[in-house]
PDB file of C-alpha atoms in Angstrom:
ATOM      1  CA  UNK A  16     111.310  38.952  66.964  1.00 67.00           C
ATOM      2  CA  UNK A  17     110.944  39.953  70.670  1.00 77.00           C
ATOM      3  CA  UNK A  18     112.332  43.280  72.603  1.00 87.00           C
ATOM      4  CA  UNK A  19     115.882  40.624  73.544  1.00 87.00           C
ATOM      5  CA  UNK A  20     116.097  40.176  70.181  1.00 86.00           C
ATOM      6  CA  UNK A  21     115.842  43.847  68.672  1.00 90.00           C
ATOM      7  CA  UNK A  22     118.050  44.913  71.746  1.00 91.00           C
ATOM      8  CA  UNK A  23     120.666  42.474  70.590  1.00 90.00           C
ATOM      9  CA  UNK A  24     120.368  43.387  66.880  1.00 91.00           C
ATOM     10  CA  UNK A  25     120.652  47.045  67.619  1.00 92.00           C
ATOM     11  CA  UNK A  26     124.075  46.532  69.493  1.00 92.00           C
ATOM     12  CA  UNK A  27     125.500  45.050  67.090  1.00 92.00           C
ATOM     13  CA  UNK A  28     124.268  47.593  64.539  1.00 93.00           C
ATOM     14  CA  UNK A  29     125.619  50.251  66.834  1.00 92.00           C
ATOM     15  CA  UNK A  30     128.988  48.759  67.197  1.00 92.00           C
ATOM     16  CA  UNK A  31     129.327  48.357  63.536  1.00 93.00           C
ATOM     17  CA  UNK A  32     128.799  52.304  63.211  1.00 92.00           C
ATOM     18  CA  UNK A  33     130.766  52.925  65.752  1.00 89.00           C
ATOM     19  CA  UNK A  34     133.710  50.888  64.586  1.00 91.00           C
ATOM     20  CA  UNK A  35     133.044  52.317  61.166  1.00 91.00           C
ATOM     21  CA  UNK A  36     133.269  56.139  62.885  1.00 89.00           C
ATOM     22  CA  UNK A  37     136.271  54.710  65.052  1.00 90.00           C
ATOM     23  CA  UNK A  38     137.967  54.266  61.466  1.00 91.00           C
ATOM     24  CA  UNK A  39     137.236  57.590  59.714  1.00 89.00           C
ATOM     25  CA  UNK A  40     138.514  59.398  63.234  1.00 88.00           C
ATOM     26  CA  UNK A  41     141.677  57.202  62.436  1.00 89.00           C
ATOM     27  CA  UNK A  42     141.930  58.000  59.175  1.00 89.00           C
ATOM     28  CA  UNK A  43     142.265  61.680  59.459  1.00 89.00           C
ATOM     29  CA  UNK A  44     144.444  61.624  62.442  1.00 88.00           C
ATOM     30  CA  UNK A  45     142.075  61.899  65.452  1.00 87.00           C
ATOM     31  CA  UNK A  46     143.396  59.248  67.447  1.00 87.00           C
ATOM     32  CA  UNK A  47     142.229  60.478  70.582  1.00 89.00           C
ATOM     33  CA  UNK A  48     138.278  60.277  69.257  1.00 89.00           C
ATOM     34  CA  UNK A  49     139.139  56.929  67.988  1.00 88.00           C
ATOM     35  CA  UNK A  50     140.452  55.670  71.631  1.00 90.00           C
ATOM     36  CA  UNK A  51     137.464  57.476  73.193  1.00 90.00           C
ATOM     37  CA  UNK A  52     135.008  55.673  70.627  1.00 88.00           C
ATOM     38  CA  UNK A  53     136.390  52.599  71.358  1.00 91.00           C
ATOM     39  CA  UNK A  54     136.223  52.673  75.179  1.00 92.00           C
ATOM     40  CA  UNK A  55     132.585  53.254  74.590  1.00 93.00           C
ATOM     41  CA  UNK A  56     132.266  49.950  72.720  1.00 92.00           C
ATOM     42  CA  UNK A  57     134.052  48.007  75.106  1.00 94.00           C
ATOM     43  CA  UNK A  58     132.106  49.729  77.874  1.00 95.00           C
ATOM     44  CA  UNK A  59     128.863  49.131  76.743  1.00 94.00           C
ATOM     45  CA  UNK A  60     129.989  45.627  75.472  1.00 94.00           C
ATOM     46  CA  UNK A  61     130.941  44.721  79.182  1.00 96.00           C
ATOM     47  CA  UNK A  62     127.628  46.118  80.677  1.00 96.00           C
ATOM     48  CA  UNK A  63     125.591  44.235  78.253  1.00 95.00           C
ATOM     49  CA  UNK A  64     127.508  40.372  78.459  1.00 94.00           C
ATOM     50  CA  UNK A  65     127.730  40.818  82.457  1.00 96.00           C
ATOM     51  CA  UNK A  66     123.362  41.227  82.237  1.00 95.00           C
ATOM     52  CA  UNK A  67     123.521  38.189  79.851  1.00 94.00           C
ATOM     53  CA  UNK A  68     125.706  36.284  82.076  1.00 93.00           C
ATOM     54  CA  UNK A  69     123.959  37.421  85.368  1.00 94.00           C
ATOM     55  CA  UNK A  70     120.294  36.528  83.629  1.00 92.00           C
ATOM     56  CA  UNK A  71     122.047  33.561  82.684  1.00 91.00           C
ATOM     57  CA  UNK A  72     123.140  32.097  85.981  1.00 91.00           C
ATOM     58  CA  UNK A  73     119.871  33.429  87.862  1.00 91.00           C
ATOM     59  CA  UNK A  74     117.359  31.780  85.322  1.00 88.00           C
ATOM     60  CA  UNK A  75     116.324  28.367  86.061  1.00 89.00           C
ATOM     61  CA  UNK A  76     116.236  25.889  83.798  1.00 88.00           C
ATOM     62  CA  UNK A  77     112.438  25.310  81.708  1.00 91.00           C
ATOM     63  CA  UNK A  78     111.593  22.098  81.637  1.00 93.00           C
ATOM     64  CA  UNK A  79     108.901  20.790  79.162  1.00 93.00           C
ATOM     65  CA  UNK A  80     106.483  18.263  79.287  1.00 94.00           C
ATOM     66  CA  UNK A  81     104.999  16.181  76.131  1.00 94.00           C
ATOM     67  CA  UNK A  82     103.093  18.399  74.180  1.00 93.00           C
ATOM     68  CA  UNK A  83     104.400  22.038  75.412  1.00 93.00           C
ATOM     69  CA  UNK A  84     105.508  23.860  72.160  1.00 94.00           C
ATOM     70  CA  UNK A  85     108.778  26.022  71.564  1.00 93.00           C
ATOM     71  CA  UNK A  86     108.338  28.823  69.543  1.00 91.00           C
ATOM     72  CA  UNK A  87     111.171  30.097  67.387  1.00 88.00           C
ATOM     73  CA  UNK A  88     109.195  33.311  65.481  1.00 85.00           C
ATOM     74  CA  UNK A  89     106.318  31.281  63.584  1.00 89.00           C
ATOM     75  CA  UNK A  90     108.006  27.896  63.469  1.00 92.00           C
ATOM     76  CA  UNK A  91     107.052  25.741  66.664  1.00 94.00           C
ATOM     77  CA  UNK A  92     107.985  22.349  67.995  1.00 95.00           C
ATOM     78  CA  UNK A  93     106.334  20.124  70.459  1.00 96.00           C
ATOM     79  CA  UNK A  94     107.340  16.579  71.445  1.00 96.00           C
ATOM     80  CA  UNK A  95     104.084  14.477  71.196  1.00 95.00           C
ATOM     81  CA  UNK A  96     105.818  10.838  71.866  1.00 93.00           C
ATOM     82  CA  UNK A  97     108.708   8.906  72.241  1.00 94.00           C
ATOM     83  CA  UNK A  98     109.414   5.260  71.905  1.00 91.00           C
ATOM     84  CA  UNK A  99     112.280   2.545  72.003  1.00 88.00           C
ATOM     85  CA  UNK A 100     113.271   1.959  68.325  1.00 81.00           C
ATOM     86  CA  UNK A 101     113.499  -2.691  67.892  1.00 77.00           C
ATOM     87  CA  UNK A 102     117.477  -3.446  67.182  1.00 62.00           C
ATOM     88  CA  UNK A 103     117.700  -3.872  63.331  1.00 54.00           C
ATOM     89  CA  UNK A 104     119.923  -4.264  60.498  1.00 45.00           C
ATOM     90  CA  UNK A 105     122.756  -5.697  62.870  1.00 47.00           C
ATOM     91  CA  UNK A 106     123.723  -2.099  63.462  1.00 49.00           C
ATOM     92  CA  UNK A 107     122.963  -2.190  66.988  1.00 46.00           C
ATOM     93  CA  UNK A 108     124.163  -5.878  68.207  1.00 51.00           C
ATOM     94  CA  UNK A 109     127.596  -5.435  69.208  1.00 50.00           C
ATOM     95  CA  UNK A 110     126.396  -6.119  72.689  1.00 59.00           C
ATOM     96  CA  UNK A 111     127.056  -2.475  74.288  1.00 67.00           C
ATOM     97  CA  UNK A 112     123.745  -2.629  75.735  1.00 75.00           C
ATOM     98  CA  UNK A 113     122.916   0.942  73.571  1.00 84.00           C
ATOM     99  CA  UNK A 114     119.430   1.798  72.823  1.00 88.00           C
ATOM    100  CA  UNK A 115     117.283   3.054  69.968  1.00 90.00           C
ATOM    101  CA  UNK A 116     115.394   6.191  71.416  1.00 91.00           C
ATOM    102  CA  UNK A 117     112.863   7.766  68.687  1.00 93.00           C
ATOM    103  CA  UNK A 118     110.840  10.752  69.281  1.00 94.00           C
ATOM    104  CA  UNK A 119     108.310  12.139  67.145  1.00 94.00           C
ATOM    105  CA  UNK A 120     108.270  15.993  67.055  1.00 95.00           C
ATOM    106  CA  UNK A 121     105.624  18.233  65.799  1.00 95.00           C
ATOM    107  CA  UNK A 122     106.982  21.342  63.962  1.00 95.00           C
ATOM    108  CA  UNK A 123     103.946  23.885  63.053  1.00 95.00           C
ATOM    109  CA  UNK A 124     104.343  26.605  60.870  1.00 94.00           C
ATOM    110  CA  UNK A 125     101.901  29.511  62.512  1.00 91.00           C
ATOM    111  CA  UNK A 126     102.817  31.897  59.790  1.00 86.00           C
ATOM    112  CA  UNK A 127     100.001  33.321  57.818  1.00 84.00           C
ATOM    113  CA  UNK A 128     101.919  32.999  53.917  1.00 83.00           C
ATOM    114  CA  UNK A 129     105.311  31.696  52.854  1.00 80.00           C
ATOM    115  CA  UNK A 130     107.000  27.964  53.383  1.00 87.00           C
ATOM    116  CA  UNK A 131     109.273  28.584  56.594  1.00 87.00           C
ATOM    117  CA  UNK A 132     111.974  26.480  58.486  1.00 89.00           C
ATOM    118  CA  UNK A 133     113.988  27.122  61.271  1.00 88.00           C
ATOM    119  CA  UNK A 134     117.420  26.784  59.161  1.00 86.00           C
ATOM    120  CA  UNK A 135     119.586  25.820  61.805  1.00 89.00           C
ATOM    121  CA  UNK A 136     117.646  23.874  64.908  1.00 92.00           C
ATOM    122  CA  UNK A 137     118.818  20.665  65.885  1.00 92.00           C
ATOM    123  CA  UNK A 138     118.268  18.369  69.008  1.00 94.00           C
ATOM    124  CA  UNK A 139     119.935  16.023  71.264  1.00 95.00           C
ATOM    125  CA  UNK A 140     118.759  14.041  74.137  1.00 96.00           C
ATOM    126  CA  UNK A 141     120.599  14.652  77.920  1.00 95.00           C
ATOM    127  CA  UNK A 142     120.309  12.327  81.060  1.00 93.00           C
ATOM    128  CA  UNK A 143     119.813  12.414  84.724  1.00 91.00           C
ATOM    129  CA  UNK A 144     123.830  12.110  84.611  1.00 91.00           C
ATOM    130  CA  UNK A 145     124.296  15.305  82.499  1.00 90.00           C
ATOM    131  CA  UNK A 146     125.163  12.403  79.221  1.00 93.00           C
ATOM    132  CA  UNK A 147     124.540  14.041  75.889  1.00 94.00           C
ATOM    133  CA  UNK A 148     123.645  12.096  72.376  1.00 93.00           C
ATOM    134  CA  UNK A 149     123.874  13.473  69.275  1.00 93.00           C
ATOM    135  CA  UNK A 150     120.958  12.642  67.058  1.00 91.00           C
ATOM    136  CA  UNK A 151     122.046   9.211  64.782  1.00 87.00           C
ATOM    137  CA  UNK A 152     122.156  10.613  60.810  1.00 80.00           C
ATOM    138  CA  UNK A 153     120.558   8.731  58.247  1.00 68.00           C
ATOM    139  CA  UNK A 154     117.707   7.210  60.368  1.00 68.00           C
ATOM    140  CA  UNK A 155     115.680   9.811  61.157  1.00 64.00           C
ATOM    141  CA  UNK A 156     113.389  10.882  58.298  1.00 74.00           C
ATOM    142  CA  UNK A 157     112.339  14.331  57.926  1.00 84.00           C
ATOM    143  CA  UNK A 158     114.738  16.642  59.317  1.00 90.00           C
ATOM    144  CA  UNK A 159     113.235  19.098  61.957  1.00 90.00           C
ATOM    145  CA  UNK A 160     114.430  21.890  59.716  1.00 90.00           C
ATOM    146  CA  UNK A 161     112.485  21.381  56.921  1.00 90.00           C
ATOM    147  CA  UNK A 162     110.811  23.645  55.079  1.00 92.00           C
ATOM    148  CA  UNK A 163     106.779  23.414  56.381  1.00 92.00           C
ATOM    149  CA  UNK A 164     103.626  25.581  55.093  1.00 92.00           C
ATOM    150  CA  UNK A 165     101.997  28.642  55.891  1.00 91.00           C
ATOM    151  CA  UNK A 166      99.954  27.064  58.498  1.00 90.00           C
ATOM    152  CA  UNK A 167     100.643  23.709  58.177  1.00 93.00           C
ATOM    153  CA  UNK A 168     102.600  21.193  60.166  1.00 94.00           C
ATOM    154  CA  UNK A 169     104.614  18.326  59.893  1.00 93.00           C
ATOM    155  CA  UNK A 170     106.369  15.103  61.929  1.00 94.00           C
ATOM    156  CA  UNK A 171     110.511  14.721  62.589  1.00 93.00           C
ATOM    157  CA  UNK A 172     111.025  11.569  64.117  1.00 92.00           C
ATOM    158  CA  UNK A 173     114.978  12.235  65.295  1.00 92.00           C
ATOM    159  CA  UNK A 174     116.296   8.967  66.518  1.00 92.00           C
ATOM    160  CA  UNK A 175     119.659   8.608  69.425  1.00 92.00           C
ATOM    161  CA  UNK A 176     121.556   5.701  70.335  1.00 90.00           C
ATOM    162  CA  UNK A 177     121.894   6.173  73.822  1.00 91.00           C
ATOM    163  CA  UNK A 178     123.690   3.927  77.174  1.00 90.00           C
ATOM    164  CA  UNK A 179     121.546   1.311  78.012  1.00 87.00           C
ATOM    165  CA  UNK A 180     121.595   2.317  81.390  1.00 89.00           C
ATOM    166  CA  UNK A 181     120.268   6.308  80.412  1.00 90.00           C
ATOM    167  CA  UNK A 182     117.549   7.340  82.378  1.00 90.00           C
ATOM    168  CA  UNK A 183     115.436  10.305  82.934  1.00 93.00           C
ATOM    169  CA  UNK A 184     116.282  11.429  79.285  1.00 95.00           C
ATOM    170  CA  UNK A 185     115.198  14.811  78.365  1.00 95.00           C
ATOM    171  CA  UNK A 186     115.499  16.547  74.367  1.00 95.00           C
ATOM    172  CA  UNK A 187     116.614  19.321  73.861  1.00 96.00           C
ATOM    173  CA  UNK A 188     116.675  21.985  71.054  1.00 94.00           C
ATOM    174  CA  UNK A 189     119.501  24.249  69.872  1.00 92.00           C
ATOM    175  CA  UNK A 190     120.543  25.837  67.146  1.00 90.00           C
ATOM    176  CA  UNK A 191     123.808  25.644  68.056  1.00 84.00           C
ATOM    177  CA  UNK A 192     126.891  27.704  69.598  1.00 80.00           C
ATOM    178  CA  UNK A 193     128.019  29.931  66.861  1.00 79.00           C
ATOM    179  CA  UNK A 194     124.638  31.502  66.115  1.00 82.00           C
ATOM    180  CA  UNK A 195     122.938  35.146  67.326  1.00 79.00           C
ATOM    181  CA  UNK A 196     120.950  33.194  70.238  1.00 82.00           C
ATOM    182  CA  UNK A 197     123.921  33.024  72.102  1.00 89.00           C
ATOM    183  CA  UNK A 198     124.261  37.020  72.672  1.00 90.00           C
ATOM    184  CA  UNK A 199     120.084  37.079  73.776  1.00 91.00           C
ATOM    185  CA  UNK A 200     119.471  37.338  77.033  1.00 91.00           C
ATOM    186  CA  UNK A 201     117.604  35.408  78.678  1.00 88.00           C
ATOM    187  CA  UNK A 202     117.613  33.019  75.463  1.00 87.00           C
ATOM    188  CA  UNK A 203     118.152  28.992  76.390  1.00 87.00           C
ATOM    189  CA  UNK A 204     121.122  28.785  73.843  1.00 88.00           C
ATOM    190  CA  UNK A 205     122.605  32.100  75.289  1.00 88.00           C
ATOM    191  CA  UNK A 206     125.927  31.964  76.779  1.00 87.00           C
ATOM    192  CA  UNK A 207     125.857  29.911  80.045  1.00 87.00           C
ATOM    193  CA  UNK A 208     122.211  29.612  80.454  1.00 89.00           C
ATOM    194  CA  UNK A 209     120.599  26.154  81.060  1.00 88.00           C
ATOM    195  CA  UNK A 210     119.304  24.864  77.899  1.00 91.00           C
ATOM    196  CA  UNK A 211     115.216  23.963  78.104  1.00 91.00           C
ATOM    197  CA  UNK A 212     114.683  20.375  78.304  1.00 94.00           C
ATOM    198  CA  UNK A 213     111.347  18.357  77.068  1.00 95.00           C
ATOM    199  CA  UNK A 214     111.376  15.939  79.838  1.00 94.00           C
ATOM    200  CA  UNK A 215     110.310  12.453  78.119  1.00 93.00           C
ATOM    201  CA  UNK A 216     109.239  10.458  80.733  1.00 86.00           C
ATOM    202  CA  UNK A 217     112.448   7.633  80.573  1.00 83.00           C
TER     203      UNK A 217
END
């Protein structure tokens, strides 16, 4: 957990007390303290999202070549290749011109005891044209939040169905809009930042 993170955590922990002493001022009358309490909330709430959203805006977007690692904590993920996935089972032959895009993803556990996973991370791939696919369920093997050793590493292999005429596809890695990340600043799934993208090379 980094200084964003901690900062985060301990606004939220001070709002809760402060809501909490907002509640006991109401309770025995002191309405006035309570209004006061809460301005302070709101104030402080305001100063911290308009940093987030300024950081936000300013950043530029990361963008990742094969083999650069994101780190969530211990768990990390690299993309080490991607390929075109051969039509099969009839699944893909109802002449939309879609293709089978799989890439193989390295997810290392650099934590020193325990199995870890990174509950909620997910990917999807993004185009030159801004296009988004969702990763196809069912075909891709192990999912990249599995559970992986102390130390030890192992190989998702998420696979998209994407226009035939998608170029300069990129993945990218999220854990999603209703999650802590998106109160971090500076964080790629915080609110209105530019998510990182693993640029694959097609």
């Amino acid at each position: 957990m980094d200084v964003r993170e901690l900062l985060m955590e301990g606004l939220l922990g001070w709002t809760v007390v402060g809501t909490f002493g907002m509640g006991v001022s109401l309770v025995r009358g002191d309405r006035a303290k309570a209004v006061k309490g809460l301005t302070w909330v709101a104030a402080v709430w305001v100063v911290y999202l308009a940093v987030l959203v300024g950081v936000s805006l300013k950043q530029p977007q990361r963008r990742l070549a094969l083999g650069q690692a994101q780190c969530y904590d211990e768990m990390c993920f690299a993309v080490t290749g991607v390929d075109e996935v051969p039509r099969f089972l009839g699944k893909n032959q109802a002449g939309d011109g879609s293709r089978l895009i799989r890439v193989a993803v390295r997810v290392k556990n650099k934590g020193r005891s325990g199995t870890q996973s990174e509950g909620l991370i997910r990917a999807y791939l993004v185009d030159e044209q801004g296009r988004r696919w969702e990763e196809s369920k069912g075909v891709s093997g192990n999912r990249l939040s599995a559970k992986v050793e102390a130390g030890g590493t192992m190989v998702s292999e998420p696979v998209f169905k994407v226009a035939g005429d998608a170029s300069g596809l990129g993945l990218v890695l999220t854990h999603g809009r209703w999650q802590p990340g998106v109160l971090v600043i500076g964080d790629s799934d915080s609110w209105l930042h530019r998510r990182t993208v693993v640029e694959l090379g097609r």
